[in-house]
Amino acid sequence: MLKLFKLLGNKRLFILLMGLILFIAIMGFTLGPRANLSWPEKFVKDTVGFVQSIFYKPTSYIAGLIEDVSNLRALQEENESLKIALSHYTRDKAIYNRIEQENIRLQELHNFTEAQKNQYNYTYRIAQVVSVNNDPINRTIKVNLGSNDGVKVGYAVISAEGLVGTVSRVSNFTSTIKLLTTMDAKDPNSNGISATAQGKENEVFGVVESYDPDKGMFLMNKIDDTSSLAVGDTIVSSGVGGAFPRGMVIGTVKDIQVGEYGLTYTAFIEPAASFTDWKELIVVYTPEVLE
């Protein structure tokens, strides 16, 4: 017993023993069934929660910021992809529209030539417009058919709507077309067109020999009798003289007036062809102008 007290007199051993007893007591108190927490436990939990809240807010803000930056980069890449896709769509849509319009025009020209074949013994060749000379004095256009394709000077050139002009020069691969809008009765090099009214070929005769740019109409002169000619009649080439094939639509009568000397009449003809936005034309191969 004395040895035990001597042993307890050792401070270090005493402290160790008391600590062990306190630890066992705390363990028993903690593990035991309790309804409420002790104040030290509450203090520790509250302290830990407060510290966690301090670090959680800035950490979550930074994490959210990093996520937003990542999403913004992904959104930017997606926008770039959409822009590229939109540009491709716009390009393909333009190509599709051009091809569609070209197919429609070519189909109209094909239908036109098939209808004409049933009326006259002509051969029709569709030509692509290569260039346009907008000189008001000598307006011409160039097409991609030439002497290698059998084109000759004097051949008539038409659109699906009506007569456009005649071939004035021919090279191996292209031809130059002189437009009807350059006709001038005072020009000795300008050829008039013998014309008549469609459906009244034996009753109406005249010559389309000039174009009035102010009114945008052809002048059909030398009409002896207007009893059979009326506003709204369709004027076509008569084929007399062989300079132009017969049956080529020139335009529609808009007005009829007494001629310059009061002996004949003049009809104002609205052109059937638009003379704008050239893309394709038709060269008429006719036996009337064969050499």
CSV table of C-alpha atoms in Angstrom, one decimal:
chain,number,residue,atom,x,y,z
A,1,MET,CA,0.0,0.0,0.0
A,2,LEU,CA,2.8,2.3,0.8
A,3,LYS,CA,4.4,1.5,-2.5
A,4,LEU,CA,1.1,2.5,-4.2
A,5,PHE,CA,1.1,5.9,-2.4
A,6,LYS,CA,4.7,6.4,-3.3
A,7,LEU,CA,3.8,5.6,-6.9
A,8,LEU,CA,0.9,8.1,-6.8
A,9,GLY,CA,3.3,10.6,-5.5
A,10,ASN,CA,4.8,10.7,-8.9
A,11,LYS,CA,3.1,13.7,-10.6
A,12,ARG,CA,3.4,12.5,-14.1
A,13,LEU,CA,1.8,9.2,-13.3
A,14,PHE,CA,-0.9,10.9,-11.4
A,15,ILE,CA,-1.8,13.2,-14.2
A,16,LEU,CA,-1.8,10.3,-16.6
A,17,LEU,CA,-4.1,8.4,-14.4
A,18,MET,CA,-6.5,11.3,-14.0
A,19,GLY,CA,-6.5,11.9,-17.7
A,20,LEU,CA,-7.4,8.3,-18.3
A,21,ILE,CA,-10.2,8.4,-15.9
A,22,LEU,CA,-11.5,11.6,-17.4
A,23,PHE,CA,-11.3,10.1,-20.9
A,24,ILE,CA,-13.3,7.0,-19.8
A,25,ALA,CA,-15.9,9.2,-18.2
A,26,ILE,CA,-16.3,11.4,-21.3
A,27,MET,CA,-16.6,8.3,-23.5
A,28,GLY,CA,-19.2,6.9,-21.3
A,29,PHE,CA,-21.1,10.2,-21.3
A,30,THR,CA,-20.9,10.6,-25.1
A,31,LEU,CA,-21.8,7.1,-26.0
A,32,GLY,CA,-24.7,6.9,-23.6
A,33,PRO,CA,-28.3,7.7,-24.6
A,34,ARG,CA,-29.0,11.4,-24.4
A,35,ALA,CA,-31.7,13.7,-25.6
A,36,ASN,CA,-29.7,16.9,-25.8
A,37,LEU,CA,-26.1,17.8,-26.6
A,38,SER,CA,-23.8,19.1,-24.0
A,39,TRP,CA,-22.7,22.7,-24.1
A,40,PRO,CA,-19.1,21.8,-25.2
A,41,GLU,CA,-20.5,19.8,-28.1
A,42,LYS,CA,-22.9,22.7,-29.0
A,43,PHE,CA,-20.0,25.1,-28.9
A,44,VAL,CA,-17.8,22.9,-31.1
A,45,LYS,CA,-20.6,22.3,-33.7
A,46,ASP,CA,-21.5,26.0,-33.8
A,47,THR,CA,-17.9,27.0,-34.2
A,48,VAL,CA,-17.3,24.5,-37.0
A,49,GLY,CA,-20.6,25.6,-38.8
A,50,PHE,CA,-19.6,29.2,-38.6
A,51,VAL,CA,-16.1,28.6,-40.0
A,52,GLN,CA,-17.6,26.4,-42.7
A,53,SER,CA,-20.1,29.2,-43.7
A,54,ILE,CA,-17.2,31.7,-43.9
A,55,PHE,CA,-15.3,29.5,-46.4
A,56,TYR,CA,-18.2,28.0,-48.2
A,57,LYS,CA,-19.6,31.3,-49.7
A,58,PRO,CA,-16.5,32.5,-51.4
A,59,THR,CA,-15.6,29.0,-52.5
A,60,SER,CA,-19.1,28.4,-54.0
A,61,TYR,CA,-18.9,31.9,-55.7
A,62,ILE,CA,-15.5,31.1,-57.3
A,63,ALA,CA,-16.7,27.6,-58.3
A,64,GLY,CA,-19.8,29.2,-59.9
A,65,LEU,CA,-17.6,31.8,-61.7
A,66,ILE,CA,-15.4,29.1,-63.1
A,67,GLU,CA,-18.4,27.2,-64.3
A,68,ASP,CA,-19.9,30.3,-65.9
A,69,VAL,CA,-16.6,31.0,-67.7
A,70,SER,CA,-16.6,27.4,-68.9
A,71,ASN,CA,-20.2,27.7,-70.1
A,72,LEU,CA,-19.5,31.0,-71.8
A,73,ARG,CA,-16.6,29.5,-73.7
A,74,ALA,CA,-18.8,26.6,-74.8
A,75,LEU,CA,-21.6,29.1,-75.8
A,76,GLN,CA,-19.1,31.1,-77.8
A,77,GLU,CA,-17.9,27.9,-79.6
A,78,GLU,CA,-21.5,27.0,-80.3
A,79,ASN,CA,-22.3,30.4,-81.7
A,80,GLU,CA,-19.3,30.2,-84.0
A,81,SER,CA,-20.5,26.8,-85.2
A,82,LEU,CA,-24.0,28.2,-85.8
A,83,LYS,CA,-22.6,31.2,-87.7
A,84,ILE,CA,-20.6,28.8,-90.0
A,85,ALA,CA,-23.7,26.7,-90.5
A,86,LEU,CA,-25.8,29.8,-91.3
A,87,SER,CA,-23.3,31.0,-93.8
A,88,HIS,CA,-23.3,27.6,-95.5
A,89,TYR,CA,-27.0,27.6,-95.5
A,90,THR,CA,-27.2,31.1,-97.0
A,91,ARG,CA,-24.7,30.1,-99.7
A,92,ASP,CA,-26.5,26.8,-100.5
A,93,LYS,CA,-29.8,28.6,-100.5
A,94,ALA,CA,-28.6,31.2,-103.0
A,95,ILE,CA,-27.2,28.4,-105.2
A,96,TYR,CA,-30.4,26.5,-104.9
A,97,ASN,CA,-32.5,29.6,-105.8
A,98,ARG,CA,-30.3,30.4,-108.8
A,99,ILE,CA,-30.5,26.8,-110.1
A,100,GLU,CA,-34.2,26.8,-109.5
A,101,GLN,CA,-34.8,30.0,-111.3
A,102,GLU,CA,-32.5,28.9,-114.2
A,103,ASN,CA,-34.4,25.7,-114.5
A,104,ILE,CA,-37.7,27.6,-114.6
A,105,ARG,CA,-36.4,29.9,-117.3
A,106,LEU,CA,-35.0,27.1,-119.4
A,107,GLN,CA,-38.2,25.1,-119.1
A,108,GLU,CA,-40.1,28.2,-120.3
A,109,LEU,CA,-37.7,28.6,-123.2
A,110,HIS,CA,-38.0,24.9,-124.0
A,111,ASN,CA,-41.8,25.1,-124.0
A,112,PHE,CA,-41.6,28.2,-126.1
A,113,THR,CA,-39.4,26.6,-128.7
A,114,GLU,CA,-41.6,23.5,-128.8
A,115,ALA,CA,-44.7,25.6,-129.4
A,116,GLN,CA,-42.9,27.5,-132.2
A,117,LYS,CA,-41.7,24.3,-133.9
A,118,ASN,CA,-45.4,23.4,-134.4
A,119,GLN,CA,-45.9,26.7,-136.3
A,120,TYR,CA,-42.8,27.3,-138.4
A,121,ASN,CA,-39.9,25.3,-139.8
A,122,TYR,CA,-37.3,27.0,-137.6
A,123,THR,CA,-34.5,25.7,-135.5
A,124,TYR,CA,-34.0,27.2,-132.0
A,125,ARG,CA,-30.8,27.2,-130.0
A,126,ILE,CA,-30.7,28.5,-126.4
A,127,ALA,CA,-27.7,30.8,-125.9
A,128,GLN,CA,-26.2,32.1,-122.6
A,129,VAL,CA,-25.6,35.9,-122.4
A,130,VAL,CA,-21.9,36.5,-122.0
A,131,SER,CA,-21.8,40.3,-121.8
A,132,VAL,CA,-23.9,43.4,-122.2
A,133,ASN,CA,-22.8,46.7,-123.8
A,134,ASN,CA,-25.0,49.5,-122.3
A,135,ASP,CA,-23.9,52.2,-124.8
A,136,PRO,CA,-27.2,54.0,-125.5
A,137,ILE,CA,-26.1,54.7,-129.1
A,138,ASN,CA,-25.1,51.2,-129.9
A,139,ARG,CA,-26.4,48.8,-127.3
A,140,THR,CA,-25.5,45.2,-128.0
A,141,ILE,CA,-25.2,42.0,-126.2
A,142,LYS,CA,-22.9,39.0,-126.7
A,143,VAL,CA,-24.0,35.3,-126.5
A,144,ASN,CA,-22.0,32.1,-126.3
A,145,LEU,CA,-23.0,30.7,-129.8
A,146,GLY,CA,-20.8,31.5,-132.8
A,147,SER,CA,-20.0,30.3,-136.3
A,148,ASN,CA,-18.9,26.9,-135.0
A,149,ASP,CA,-22.5,26.5,-133.9
A,150,GLY,CA,-23.8,27.5,-137.3
A,151,VAL,CA,-24.8,31.1,-136.3
A,152,LYS,CA,-24.8,33.6,-139.2
A,153,VAL,CA,-25.2,37.4,-139.5
A,154,GLY,CA,-28.8,38.3,-139.8
A,155,TYR,CA,-30.3,35.5,-137.6
A,156,ALA,CA,-33.1,36.7,-135.4
A,157,VAL,CA,-32.6,36.5,-131.6
A,158,ILE,CA,-35.6,36.3,-129.3
A,159,SER,CA,-36.5,35.8,-125.7
A,160,ALA,CA,-39.5,33.8,-124.4
A,161,GLU,CA,-41.5,37.0,-124.5
A,162,GLY,CA,-40.7,38.3,-128.0
A,163,LEU,CA,-38.2,39.6,-130.6
A,164,VAL,CA,-34.9,41.0,-129.2
A,165,GLY,CA,-32.7,41.8,-132.1
A,166,THR,CA,-30.5,40.3,-134.8
A,167,VAL,CA,-27.0,38.9,-135.1
A,168,SER,CA,-24.7,41.7,-136.3
A,169,ARG,CA,-21.3,40.0,-135.9
A,170,VAL,CA,-20.1,36.4,-135.5
A,171,SER,CA,-16.9,35.0,-134.3
A,172,ASN,CA,-16.0,31.3,-133.8
A,173,PHE,CA,-17.5,31.0,-130.3
A,174,THR,CA,-19.6,34.1,-129.7
A,175,SER,CA,-22.0,36.3,-131.5
A,176,THR,CA,-22.9,40.0,-131.1
A,177,ILE,CA,-26.6,40.9,-131.0
A,178,LYS,CA,-27.8,44.3,-132.1
A,179,LEU,CA,-31.0,45.1,-130.2
A,180,LEU,CA,-34.2,46.4,-131.7
A,181,THR,CA,-34.1,49.4,-129.3
A,182,THR,CA,-31.3,50.8,-131.5
A,183,MET,CA,-33.5,51.1,-134.6
A,184,ASP,CA,-33.7,54.5,-136.0
A,185,ALA,CA,-35.6,55.4,-139.2
A,186,LYS,CA,-33.0,58.2,-139.9
A,187,ASP,CA,-30.1,55.7,-139.8
A,188,PRO,CA,-29.4,54.2,-143.2
A,189,ASN,CA,-27.8,51.2,-141.6
A,190,SER,CA,-30.9,50.4,-139.5
A,191,ASN,CA,-33.2,47.9,-141.0
A,192,GLY,CA,-37.0,48.0,-140.5
A,193,ILE,CA,-39.2,45.0,-139.8
A,194,SER,CA,-42.1,44.3,-142.0
A,195,ALA,CA,-44.9,43.7,-139.6
A,196,THR,CA,-48.6,42.8,-139.3
A,197,ALA,CA,-51.1,42.1,-136.6
A,198,GLN,CA,-51.4,38.5,-135.4
A,199,GLY,CA,-54.6,36.9,-136.8
A,200,LYS,CA,-54.9,39.7,-139.3
A,201,GLU,CA,-52.0,38.9,-141.6
A,202,ASN,CA,-53.9,39.7,-144.8
A,203,GLU,CA,-55.4,42.9,-143.5
A,204,VAL,CA,-52.7,44.9,-141.7
A,205,PHE,CA,-49.3,45.9,-143.0
A,206,GLY,CA,-46.7,48.3,-141.7
A,207,VAL,CA,-43.0,48.7,-140.9
A,208,VAL,CA,-41.5,48.8,-137.5
A,209,GLU,CA,-38.5,51.0,-138.1
A,210,SER,CA,-37.7,53.1,-135.0
A,211,TYR,CA,-37.8,53.1,-131.2
A,212,ASP,CA,-38.8,56.0,-129.0
A,213,PRO,CA,-36.7,55.8,-125.9
A,214,ASP,CA,-38.8,58.5,-124.1
A,215,LYS,CA,-42.0,56.5,-124.5
A,216,GLY,CA,-40.3,53.1,-124.5
A,217,MET,CA,-42.2,52.0,-127.6
A,218,PHE,CA,-41.6,51.0,-131.2
A,219,LEU,CA,-43.1,53.0,-134.0
A,220,MET,CA,-44.9,51.0,-136.7
A,221,ASN,CA,-45.1,53.3,-139.7
A,222,LYS,CA,-46.6,53.2,-143.2
A,223,ILE,CA,-49.9,51.8,-142.2
A,224,ASP,CA,-52.3,52.5,-145.0
A,225,ASP,CA,-55.6,51.5,-143.3
A,226,THR,CA,-56.3,51.3,-139.6
A,227,SER,CA,-59.8,49.9,-139.9
A,228,SER,CA,-58.6,46.4,-139.1
A,229,LEU,CA,-56.0,47.5,-136.5
A,230,ALA,CA,-57.0,48.1,-132.9
A,231,VAL,CA,-55.4,48.9,-129.6
A,232,GLY,CA,-54.4,45.6,-127.9
A,233,ASP,CA,-53.5,43.8,-131.2
A,234,THR,CA,-50.3,41.7,-131.1
A,235,ILE,CA,-47.8,42.8,-133.7
A,236,VAL,CA,-45.6,40.2,-135.3
A,237,SER,CA,-43.1,40.1,-138.1
A,238,SER,CA,-44.6,39.3,-141.4
A,239,GLY,CA,-41.5,37.8,-143.0
A,240,VAL,CA,-41.8,40.0,-146.1
A,241,GLY,CA,-38.4,40.7,-147.5
A,242,GLY,CA,-36.7,37.9,-145.6
A,243,ALA,CA,-34.8,40.2,-143.2
A,244,PHE,CA,-36.8,38.8,-140.2
A,245,PRO,CA,-38.6,35.4,-140.0
A,246,ARG,CA,-42.3,35.6,-139.9
A,247,GLY,CA,-44.3,35.1,-136.7
A,248,MET,CA,-41.8,36.8,-134.3
A,249,VAL,CA,-43.7,38.7,-131.6
A,250,ILE,CA,-42.7,42.3,-131.4
A,251,GLY,CA,-45.3,43.9,-129.0
A,252,THR,CA,-48.7,45.1,-128.4
A,253,VAL,CA,-50.5,48.2,-129.9
A,254,LYS,CA,-51.0,50.9,-127.4
A,255,ASP,CA,-52.0,53.8,-129.6
A,256,ILE,CA,-52.7,54.7,-133.2
A,257,GLN,CA,-52.1,58.2,-134.6
A,258,VAL,CA,-52.0,59.9,-138.0
A,259,GLY,CA,-48.5,59.8,-139.6
A,260,GLU,CA,-46.2,62.7,-140.2
A,261,TYR,CA,-47.6,63.7,-143.6
A,262,GLY,CA,-51.2,62.7,-142.9
A,263,LEU,CA,-51.2,60.1,-145.6
A,264,THR,CA,-50.5,57.0,-143.4
A,265,TYR,CA,-50.8,56.0,-139.8
A,266,THR,CA,-48.4,55.2,-137.0
A,267,ALA,CA,-49.0,52.7,-134.3
A,268,PHE,CA,-47.1,52.8,-131.0
A,269,ILE,CA,-46.1,49.3,-130.0
A,270,GLU,CA,-45.1,48.3,-126.4
A,271,PRO,CA,-42.3,45.8,-126.7
A,272,ALA,CA,-43.0,42.3,-125.7
A,273,ALA,CA,-39.4,41.7,-124.6
A,274,SER,CA,-38.3,43.4,-121.4
A,275,PHE,CA,-34.8,44.3,-122.7
A,276,THR,CA,-33.4,44.0,-119.2
A,277,ASP,CA,-31.8,41.3,-117.0
A,278,TRP,CA,-30.5,39.2,-119.8
A,279,LYS,CA,-29.5,35.6,-118.9
A,280,GLU,CA,-30.6,33.4,-121.8
A,281,LEU,CA,-31.8,34.1,-125.3
A,282,ILE,CA,-32.8,32.1,-128.3
A,283,VAL,CA,-31.1,32.2,-131.7
A,284,VAL,CA,-33.5,31.4,-134.5
A,285,TYR,CA,-32.0,29.5,-137.4
A,286,THR,CA,-34.2,30.3,-140.3
A,287,PRO,CA,-34.0,29.3,-144.0
A,288,GLU,CA,-34.9,32.8,-145.0
A,289,VAL,CA,-31.4,34.2,-144.3
A,290,LEU,CA,-29.3,31.1,-145.3
A,291,GLU,CA,-26.6,32.0,-147.8
